[in-house]
Coordinates of N, CA, C and O in Angstrom, one line a residue:
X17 N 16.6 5.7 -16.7 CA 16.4 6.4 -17.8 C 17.2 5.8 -18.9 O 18.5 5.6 -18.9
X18 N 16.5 5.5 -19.9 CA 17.5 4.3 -21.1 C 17.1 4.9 -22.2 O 15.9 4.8 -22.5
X19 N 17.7 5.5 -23.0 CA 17.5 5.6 -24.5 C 17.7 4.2 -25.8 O 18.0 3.1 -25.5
X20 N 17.3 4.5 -26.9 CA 16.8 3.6 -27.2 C 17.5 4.0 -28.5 O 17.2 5.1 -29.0
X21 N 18.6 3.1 -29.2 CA 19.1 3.3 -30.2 C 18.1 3.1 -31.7 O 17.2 2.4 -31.7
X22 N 18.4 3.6 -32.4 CA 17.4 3.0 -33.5 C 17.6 1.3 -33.9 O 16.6 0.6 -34.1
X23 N 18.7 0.8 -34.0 CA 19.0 -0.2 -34.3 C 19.4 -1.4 -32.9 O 20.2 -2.2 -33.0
X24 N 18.7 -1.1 -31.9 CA 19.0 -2.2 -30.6 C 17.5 -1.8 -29.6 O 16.5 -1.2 -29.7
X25 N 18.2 -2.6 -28.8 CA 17.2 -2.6 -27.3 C 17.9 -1.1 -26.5 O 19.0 -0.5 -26.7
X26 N 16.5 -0.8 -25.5 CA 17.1 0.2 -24.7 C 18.5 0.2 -24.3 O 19.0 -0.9 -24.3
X27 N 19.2 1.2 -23.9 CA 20.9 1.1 -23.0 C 20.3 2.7 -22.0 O 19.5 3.6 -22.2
X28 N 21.1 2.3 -21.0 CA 21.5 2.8 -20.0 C 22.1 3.9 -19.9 O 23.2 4.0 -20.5
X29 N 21.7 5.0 -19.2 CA 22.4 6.2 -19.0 C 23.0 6.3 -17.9 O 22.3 6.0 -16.9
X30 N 24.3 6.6 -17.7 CA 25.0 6.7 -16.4 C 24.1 8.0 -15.8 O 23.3 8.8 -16.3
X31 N 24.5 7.7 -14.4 CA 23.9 8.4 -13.5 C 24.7 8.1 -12.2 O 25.2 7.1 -11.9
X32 N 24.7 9.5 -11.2 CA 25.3 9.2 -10.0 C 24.5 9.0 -8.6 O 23.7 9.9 -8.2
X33 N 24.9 7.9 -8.1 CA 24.3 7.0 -6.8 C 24.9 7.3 -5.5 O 26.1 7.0 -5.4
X34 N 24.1 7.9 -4.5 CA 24.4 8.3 -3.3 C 24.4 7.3 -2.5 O 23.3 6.8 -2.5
X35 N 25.4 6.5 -1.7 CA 25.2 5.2 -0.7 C 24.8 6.1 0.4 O 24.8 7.4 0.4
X36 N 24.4 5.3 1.5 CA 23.7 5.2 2.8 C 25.4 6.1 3.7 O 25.4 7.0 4.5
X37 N 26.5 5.5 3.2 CA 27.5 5.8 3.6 C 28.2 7.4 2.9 O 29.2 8.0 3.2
X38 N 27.4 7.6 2.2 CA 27.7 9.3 1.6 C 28.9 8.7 -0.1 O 29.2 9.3 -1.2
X39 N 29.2 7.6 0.4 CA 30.2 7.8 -1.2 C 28.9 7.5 -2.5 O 27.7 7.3 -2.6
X40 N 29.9 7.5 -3.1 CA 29.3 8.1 -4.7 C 29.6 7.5 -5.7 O 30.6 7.8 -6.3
X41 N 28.7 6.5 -6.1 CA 28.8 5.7 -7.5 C 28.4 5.9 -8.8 O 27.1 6.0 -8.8
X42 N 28.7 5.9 -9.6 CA 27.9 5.8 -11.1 C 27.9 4.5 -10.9 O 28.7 3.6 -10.5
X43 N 26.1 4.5 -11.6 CA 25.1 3.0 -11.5 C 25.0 3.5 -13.2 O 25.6 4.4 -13.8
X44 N 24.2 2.8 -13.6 CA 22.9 2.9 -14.8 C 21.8 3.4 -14.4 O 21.5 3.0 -13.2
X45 N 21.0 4.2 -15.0 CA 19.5 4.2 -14.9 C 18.7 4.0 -15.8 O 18.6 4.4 -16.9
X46 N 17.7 2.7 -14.8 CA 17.0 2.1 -16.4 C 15.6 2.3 -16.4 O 14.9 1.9 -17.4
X47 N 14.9 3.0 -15.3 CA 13.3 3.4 -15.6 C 13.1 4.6 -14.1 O 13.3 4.3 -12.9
X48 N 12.9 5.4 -14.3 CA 11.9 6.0 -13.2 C 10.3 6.2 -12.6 O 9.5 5.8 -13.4
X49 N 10.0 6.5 -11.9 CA 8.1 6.4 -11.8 C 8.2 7.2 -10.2 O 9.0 7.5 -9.3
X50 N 7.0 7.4 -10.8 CA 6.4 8.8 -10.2 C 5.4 8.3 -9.0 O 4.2 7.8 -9.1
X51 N 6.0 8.5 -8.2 CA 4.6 7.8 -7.0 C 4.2 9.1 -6.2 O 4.8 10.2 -5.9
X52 N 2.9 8.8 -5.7 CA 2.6 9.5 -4.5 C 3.2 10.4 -3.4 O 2.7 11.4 -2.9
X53 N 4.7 9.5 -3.1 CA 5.5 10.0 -2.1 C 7.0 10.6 -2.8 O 8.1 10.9 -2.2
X54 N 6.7 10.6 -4.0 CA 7.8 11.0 -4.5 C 8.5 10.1 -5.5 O 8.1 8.9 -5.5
X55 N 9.6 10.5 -6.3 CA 10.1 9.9 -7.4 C 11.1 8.6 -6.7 O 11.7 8.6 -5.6
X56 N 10.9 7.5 -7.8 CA 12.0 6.4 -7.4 C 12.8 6.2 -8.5 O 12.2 6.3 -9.6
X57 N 13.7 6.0 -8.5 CA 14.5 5.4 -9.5 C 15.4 4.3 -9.9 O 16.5 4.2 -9.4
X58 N 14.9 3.5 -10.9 CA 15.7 2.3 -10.9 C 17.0 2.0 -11.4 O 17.1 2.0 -12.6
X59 N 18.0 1.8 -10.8 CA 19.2 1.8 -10.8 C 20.0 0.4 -10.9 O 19.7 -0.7 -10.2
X60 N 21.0 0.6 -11.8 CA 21.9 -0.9 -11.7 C 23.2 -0.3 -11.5 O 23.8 0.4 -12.2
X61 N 23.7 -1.0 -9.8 CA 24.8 -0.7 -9.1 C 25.9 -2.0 -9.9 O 25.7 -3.2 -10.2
X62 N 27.0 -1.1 -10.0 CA 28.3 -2.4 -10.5 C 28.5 -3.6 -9.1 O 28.6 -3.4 -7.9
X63 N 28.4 -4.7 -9.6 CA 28.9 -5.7 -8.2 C 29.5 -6.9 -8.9 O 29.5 -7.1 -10.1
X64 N 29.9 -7.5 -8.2 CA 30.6 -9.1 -8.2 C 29.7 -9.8 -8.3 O 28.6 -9.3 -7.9
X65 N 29.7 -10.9 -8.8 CA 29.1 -12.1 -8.3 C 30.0 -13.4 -8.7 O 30.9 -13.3 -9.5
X66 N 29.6 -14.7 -8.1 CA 29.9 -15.7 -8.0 C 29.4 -16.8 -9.3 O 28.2 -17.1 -9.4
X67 N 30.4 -17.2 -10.0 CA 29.8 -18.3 -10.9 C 29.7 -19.8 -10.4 O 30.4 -20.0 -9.4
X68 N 29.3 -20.5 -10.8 CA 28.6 -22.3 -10.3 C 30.2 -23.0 -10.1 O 30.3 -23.9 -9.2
X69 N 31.3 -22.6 -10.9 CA 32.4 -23.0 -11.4 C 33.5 -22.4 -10.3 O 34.6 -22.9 -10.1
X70 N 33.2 -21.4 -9.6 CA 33.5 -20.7 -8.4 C 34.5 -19.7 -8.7 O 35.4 -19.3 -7.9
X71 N 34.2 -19.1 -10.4 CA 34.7 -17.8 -10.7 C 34.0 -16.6 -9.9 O 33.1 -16.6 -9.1
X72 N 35.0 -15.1 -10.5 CA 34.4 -14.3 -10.1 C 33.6 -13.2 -11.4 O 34.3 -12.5 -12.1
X73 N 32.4 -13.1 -11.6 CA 32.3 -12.3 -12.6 C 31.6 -10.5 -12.4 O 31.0 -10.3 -11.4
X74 N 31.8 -9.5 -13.5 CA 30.8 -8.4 -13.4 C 29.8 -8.7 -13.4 O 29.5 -9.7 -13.9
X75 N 29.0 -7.7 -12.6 CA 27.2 -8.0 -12.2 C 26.5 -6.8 -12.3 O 27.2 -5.9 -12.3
X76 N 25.9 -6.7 -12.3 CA 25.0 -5.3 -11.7 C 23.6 -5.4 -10.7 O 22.5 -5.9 -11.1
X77 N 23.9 -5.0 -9.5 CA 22.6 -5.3 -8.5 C 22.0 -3.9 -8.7 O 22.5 -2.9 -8.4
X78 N 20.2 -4.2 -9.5 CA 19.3 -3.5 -9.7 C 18.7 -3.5 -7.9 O 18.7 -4.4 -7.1
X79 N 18.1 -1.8 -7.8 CA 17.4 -1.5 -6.7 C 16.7 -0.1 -7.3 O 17.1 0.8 -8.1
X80 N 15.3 -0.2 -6.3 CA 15.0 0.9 -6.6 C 15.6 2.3 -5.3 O 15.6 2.0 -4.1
X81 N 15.9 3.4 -5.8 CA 16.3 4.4 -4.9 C 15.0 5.5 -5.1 O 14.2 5.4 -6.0
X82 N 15.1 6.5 -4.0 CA 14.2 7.7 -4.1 C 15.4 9.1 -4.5 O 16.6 9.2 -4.3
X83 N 14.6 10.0 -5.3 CA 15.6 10.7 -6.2 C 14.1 12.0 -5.3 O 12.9 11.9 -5.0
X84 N 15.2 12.9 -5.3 CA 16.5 12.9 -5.5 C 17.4 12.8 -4.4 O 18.7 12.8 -4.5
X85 N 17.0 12.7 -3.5 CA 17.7 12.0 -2.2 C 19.0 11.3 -2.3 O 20.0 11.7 -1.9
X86 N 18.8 10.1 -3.0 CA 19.9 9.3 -3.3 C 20.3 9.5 -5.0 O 21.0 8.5 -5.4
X87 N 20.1 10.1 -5.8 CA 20.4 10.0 -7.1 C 20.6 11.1 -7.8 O 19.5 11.7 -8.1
X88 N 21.8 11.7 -8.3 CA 22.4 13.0 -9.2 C 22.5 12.5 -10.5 O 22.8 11.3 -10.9
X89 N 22.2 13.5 -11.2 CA 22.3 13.7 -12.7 C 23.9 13.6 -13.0 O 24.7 13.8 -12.1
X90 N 24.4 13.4 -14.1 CA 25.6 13.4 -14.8 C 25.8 14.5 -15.5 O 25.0 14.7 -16.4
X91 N 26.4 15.1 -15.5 CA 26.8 16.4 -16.0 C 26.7 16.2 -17.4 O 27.6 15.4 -17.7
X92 N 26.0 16.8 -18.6 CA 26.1 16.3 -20.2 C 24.8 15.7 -20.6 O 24.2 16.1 -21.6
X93 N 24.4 14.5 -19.7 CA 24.1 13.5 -20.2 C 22.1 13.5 -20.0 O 21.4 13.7 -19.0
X94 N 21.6 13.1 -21.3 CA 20.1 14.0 -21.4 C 19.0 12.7 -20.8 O 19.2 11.6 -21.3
X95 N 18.4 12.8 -20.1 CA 17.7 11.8 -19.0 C 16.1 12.1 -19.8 O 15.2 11.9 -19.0
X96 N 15.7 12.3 -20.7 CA 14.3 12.8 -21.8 C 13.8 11.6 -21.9 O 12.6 11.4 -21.7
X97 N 14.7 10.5 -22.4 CA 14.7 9.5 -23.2 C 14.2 8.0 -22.2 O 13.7 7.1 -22.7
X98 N 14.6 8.1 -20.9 CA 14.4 7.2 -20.3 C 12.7 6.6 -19.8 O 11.7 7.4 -19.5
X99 N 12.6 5.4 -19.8 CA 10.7 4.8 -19.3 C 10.6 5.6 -18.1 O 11.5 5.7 -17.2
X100 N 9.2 6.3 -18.2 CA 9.0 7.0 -17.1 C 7.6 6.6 -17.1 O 7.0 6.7 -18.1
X101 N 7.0 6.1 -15.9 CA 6.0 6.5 -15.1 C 5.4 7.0 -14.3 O 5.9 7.3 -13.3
X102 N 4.0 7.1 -14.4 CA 3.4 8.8 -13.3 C 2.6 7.4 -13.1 O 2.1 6.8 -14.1
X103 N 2.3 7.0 -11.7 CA 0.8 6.6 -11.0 C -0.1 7.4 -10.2 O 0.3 8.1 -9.2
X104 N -1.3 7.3 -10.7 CA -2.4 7.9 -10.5 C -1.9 8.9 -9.3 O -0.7 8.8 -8.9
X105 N -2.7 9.7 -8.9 CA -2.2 10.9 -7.3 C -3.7 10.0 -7.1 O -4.5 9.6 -7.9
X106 N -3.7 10.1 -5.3 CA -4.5 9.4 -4.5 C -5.6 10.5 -4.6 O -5.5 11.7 -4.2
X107 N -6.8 9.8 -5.1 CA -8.1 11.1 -4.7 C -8.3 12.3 -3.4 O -7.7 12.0 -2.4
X108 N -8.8 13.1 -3.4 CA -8.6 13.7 -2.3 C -9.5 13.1 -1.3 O -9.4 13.2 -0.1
X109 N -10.3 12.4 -2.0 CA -11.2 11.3 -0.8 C -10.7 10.9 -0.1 O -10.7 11.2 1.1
X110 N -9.8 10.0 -0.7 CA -9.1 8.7 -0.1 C -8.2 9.6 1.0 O -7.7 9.0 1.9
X111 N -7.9 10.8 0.8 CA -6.3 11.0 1.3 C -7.3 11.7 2.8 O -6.9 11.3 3.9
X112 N -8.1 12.4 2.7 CA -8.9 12.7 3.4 C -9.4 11.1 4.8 O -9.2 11.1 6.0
X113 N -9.8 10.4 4.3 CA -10.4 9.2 4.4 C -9.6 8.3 5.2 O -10.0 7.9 6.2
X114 N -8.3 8.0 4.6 CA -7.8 6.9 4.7 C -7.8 5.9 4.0 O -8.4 6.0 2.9
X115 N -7.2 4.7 4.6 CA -7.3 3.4 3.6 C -8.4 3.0 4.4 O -8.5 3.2 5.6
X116 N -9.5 2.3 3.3 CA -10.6 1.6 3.3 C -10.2 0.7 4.2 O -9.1 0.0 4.1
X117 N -11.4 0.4 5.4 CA -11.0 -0.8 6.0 C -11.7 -2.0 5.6 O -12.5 -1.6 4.8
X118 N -11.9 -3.0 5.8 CA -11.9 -4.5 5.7 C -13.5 -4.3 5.7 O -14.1 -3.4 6.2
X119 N -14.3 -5.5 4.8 CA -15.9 -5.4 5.1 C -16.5 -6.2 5.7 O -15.4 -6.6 6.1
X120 N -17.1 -6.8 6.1 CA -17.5 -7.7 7.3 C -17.7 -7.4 8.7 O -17.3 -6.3 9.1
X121 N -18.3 -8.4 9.4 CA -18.7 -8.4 11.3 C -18.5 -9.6 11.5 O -18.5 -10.5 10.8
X122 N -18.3 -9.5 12.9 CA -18.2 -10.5 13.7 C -18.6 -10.2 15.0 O -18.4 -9.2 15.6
X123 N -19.2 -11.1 15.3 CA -20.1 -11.4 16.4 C -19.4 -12.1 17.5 O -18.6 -13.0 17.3
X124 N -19.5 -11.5 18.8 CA -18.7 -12.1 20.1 C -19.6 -12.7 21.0 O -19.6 -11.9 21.9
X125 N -20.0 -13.3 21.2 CA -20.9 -14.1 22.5 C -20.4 -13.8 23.2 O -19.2 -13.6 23.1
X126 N -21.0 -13.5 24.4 CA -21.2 -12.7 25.7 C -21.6 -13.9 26.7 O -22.7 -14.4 26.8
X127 N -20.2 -14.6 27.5 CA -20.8 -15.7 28.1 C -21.0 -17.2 27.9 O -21.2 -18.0 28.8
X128 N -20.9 -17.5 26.6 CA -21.2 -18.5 26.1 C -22.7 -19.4 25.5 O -22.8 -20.6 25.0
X129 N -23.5 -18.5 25.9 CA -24.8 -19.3 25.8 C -25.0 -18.3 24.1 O -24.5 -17.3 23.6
X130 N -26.0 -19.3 23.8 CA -27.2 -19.6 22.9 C -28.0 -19.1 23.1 O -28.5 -19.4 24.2
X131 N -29.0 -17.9 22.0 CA -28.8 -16.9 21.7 C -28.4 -16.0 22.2 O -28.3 -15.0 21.5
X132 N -28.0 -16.0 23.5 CA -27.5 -14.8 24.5 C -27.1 -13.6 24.2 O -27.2 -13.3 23.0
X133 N -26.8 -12.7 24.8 CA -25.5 -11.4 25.1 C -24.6 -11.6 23.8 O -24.0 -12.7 23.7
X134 N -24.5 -10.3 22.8 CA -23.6 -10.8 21.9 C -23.0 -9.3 21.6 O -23.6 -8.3 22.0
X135 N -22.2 -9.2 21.0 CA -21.3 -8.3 20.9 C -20.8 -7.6 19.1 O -19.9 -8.2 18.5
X136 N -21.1 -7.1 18.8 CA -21.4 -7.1 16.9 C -20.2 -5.9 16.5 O -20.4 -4.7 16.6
X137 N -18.8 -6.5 16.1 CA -18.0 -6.0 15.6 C -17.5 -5.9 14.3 O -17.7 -6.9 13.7
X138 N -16.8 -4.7 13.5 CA -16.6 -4.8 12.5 C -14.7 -6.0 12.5 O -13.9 -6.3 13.4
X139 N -14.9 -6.1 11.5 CA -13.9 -7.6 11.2 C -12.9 -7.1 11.7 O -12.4 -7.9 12.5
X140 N -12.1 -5.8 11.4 CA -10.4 -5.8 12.2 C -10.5 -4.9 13.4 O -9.5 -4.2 13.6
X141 N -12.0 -4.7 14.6 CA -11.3 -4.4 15.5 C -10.8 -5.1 16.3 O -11.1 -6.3 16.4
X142 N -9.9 -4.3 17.0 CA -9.3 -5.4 17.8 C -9.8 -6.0 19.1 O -9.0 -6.7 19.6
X143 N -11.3 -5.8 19.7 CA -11.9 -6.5 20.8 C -12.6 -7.7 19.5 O -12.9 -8.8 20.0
X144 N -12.8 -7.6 18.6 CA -13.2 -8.9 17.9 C -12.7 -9.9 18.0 O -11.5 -10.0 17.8
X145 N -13.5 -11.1 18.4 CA -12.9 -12.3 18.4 C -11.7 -12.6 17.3 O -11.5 -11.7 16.5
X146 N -10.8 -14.0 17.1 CA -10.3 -14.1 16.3 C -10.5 -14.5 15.1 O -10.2 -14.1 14.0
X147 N -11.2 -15.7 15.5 CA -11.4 -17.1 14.4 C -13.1 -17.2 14.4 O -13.7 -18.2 14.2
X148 N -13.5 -15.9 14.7 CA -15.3 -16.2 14.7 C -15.5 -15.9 13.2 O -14.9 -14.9 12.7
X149 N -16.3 -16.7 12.4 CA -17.0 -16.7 11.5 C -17.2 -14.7 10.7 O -17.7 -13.8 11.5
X150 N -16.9 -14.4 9.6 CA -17.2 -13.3 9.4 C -18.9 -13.4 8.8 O -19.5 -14.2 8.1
X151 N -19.4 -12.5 9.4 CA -21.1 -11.7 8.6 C -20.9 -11.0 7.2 O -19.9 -10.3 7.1
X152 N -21.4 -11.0 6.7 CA -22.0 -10.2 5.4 C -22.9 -9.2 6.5 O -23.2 -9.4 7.7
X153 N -23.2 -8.1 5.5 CA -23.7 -6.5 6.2 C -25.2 -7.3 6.3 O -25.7 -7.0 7.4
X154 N -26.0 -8.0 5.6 CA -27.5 -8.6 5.6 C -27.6 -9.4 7.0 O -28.5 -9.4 7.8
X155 N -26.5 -10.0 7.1 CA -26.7 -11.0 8.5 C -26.4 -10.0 9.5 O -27.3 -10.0 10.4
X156 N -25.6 -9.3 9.5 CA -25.3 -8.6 10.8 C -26.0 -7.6 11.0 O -25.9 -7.2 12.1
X157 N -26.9 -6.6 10.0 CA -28.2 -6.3 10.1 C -28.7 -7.4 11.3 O -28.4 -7.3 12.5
X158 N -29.4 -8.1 10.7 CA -30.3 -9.3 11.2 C -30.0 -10.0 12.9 O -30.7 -10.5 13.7
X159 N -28.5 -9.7 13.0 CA -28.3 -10.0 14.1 C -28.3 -8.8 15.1 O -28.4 -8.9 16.3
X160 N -28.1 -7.4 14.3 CA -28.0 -6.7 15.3 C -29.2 -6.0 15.6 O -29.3 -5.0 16.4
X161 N -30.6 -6.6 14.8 CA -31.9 -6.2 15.2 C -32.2 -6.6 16.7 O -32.8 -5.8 17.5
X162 N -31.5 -8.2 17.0 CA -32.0 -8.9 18.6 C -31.8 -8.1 19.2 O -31.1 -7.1 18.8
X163 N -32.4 -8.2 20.5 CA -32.6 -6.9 21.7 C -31.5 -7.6 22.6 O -31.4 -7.0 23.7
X164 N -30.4 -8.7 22.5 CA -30.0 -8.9 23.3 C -28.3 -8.9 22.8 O -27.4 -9.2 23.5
X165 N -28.1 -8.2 21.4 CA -26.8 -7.7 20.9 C -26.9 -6.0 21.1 O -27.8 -5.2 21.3
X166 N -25.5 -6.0 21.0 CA -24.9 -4.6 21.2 C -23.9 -4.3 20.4 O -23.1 -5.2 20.1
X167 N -23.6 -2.9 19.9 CA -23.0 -2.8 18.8 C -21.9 -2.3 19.1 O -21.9 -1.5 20.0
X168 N -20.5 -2.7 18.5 CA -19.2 -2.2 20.0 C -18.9 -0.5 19.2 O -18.8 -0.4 18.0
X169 N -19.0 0.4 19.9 CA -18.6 1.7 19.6 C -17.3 1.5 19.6 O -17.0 2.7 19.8
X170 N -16.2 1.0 19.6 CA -14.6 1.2 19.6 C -14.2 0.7 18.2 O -13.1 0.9 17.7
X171 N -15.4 0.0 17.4 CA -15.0 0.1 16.0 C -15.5 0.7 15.0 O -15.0 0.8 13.9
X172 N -17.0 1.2 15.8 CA -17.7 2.0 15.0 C -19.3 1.3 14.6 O -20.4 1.7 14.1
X173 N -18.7 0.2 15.0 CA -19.9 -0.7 13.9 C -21.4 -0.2 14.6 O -22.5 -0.7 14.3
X174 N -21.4 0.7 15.5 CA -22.9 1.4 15.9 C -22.9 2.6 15.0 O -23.9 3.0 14.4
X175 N -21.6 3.3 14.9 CA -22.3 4.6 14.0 C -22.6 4.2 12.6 O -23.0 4.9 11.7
X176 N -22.2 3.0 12.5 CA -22.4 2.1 11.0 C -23.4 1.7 10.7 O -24.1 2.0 9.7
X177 N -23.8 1.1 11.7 CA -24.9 0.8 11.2 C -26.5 0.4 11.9 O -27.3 -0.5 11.6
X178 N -26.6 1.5 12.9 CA -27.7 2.4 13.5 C -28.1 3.1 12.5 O -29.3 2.9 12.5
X179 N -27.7 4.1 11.4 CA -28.6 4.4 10.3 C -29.1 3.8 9.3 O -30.0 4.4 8.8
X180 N -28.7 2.2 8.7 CA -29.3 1.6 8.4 C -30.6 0.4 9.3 O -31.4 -0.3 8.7
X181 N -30.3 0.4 10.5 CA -31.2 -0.2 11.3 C -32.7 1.0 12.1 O -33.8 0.7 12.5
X182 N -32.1 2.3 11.9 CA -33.1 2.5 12.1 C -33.6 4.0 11.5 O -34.3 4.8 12.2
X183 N -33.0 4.1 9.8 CA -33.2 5.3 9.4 C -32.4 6.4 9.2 O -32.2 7.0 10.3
X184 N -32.0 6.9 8.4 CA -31.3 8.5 8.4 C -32.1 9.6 8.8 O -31.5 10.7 8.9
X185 N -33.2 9.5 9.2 CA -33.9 10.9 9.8 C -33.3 10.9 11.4 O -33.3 11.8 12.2
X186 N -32.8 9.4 11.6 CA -32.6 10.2 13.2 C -31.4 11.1 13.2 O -31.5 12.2 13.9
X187 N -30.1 11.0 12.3 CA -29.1 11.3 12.4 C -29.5 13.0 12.2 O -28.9 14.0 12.7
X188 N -30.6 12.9 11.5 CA -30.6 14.5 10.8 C -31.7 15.2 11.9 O -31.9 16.4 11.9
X189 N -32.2 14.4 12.6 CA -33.2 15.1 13.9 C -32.8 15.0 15.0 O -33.6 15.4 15.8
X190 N -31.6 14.4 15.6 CA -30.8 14.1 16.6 C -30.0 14.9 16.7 O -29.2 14.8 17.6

C-alpha cells in the first residue's frame, strides 16, 4: 500500500509483518492483489546486505505474504491509497470443471507390428507412451475408426470421442 505524494514517486506505508516464528516486524507495504485464494501482500522486510567492497549496507528483502494471516495494519495509518489489484474470480465452469487438460492423442502399438493392435490415448494419461508422436483430434479420429484400435477408458479418450465417431443420438438413446 504506497501513497503517492503530489510532488514524488509512490512511498511506503508501514505495516506490521508476522514471521513464521511469531515475532513481529514493521516492513513497508508497496502493492496488494486480490487473488482467488485470498489476499497477498507485497512487503519490504528491513535486511543487510553485502557490498562488492565487503561493506555492510541497509536493504530491504521484498516478498509476497498472505494477509491477513501474516500481515497487521498499523494503528493510524490509512492503507486507501496503496496499488491494489483484484484478478478475475475463476468462472463457475472452470471451478466446477477443473483445469483444462492438455489437447492431443497418442497412440500405443500393441506388440509392435504394423498396422496392428493399437491403443488411442489422450496426451497426459499416464498408460500413454512417452515420446510417441502427439495426434491432432482429425488423425486420431482417423485412427480410431480401424477395427483393430481401442480407445483407453482410464483417460477417457472413449467417452471423448465415441460421440464424435459415431453420433450424439447414441448418447441420448443409450
Amino acid at each position: 500500500m504506497t501513497t503517492t505524494p503530489a510532488d514524488g514517486p509512490p512511498v511506503p506505508v508501514p505495516v506490521v509483518v508476522v514471521l513464521p516464528d511469531g515475532q513481529k516486524l514493521t516492513a513497508r507495504l508497496w502493492a496488494r492483489r486480490e487473488t482467488p485464494r485470498g489476499w497477498l501482500y507485497e512487503v519490504g522486510l528491513p535486511a543487510y546486505s553485502n557490498t562488492e567492497d565487503g561493506d555492510v549496507q541497509a536493504a530491504e528483502y521484498r516478498v509476497w505474504v498472505r494477509a491477513p494471516e501474516h500481515v497487521r495494519p498499523v494503528d493510524g495509518v490509512a492503507y486507501d491509497a496503496v496499488p491494489t489489484e483484484r484478478l478475475p474470480a475463476p468462472s463457475a465452469v472452470r471451478e466446477v470443471l477443473g483445469p483444462r487438460r492438455p489437447s492431443g492423442w497418442v497412440l500405443q502399438k500393441v506388440g509392435g507390428r504394423r498396422p496392428g493392435p493399437a491403443v488411442l490415448h489422450a496426451v497426459d494419461c499416464t498408460d500413454a507412451p512417452q515420446n510417441a508422436p502427439q495426434l491432432s483430434l482429425e488423425r486420431a479420429l482417423d485412427v480410431a475408426e480401424r477395427p483393430s484400435t481401442r480407445l483407453c477408458s482410464l483417460c477417457g479418450a472413449a467417452q471423448e470421442l465415441d460421440p464424435m465417431l459415431r453420433g450424439f443420438e447414441q448418447i441420448e438413446n443409450g
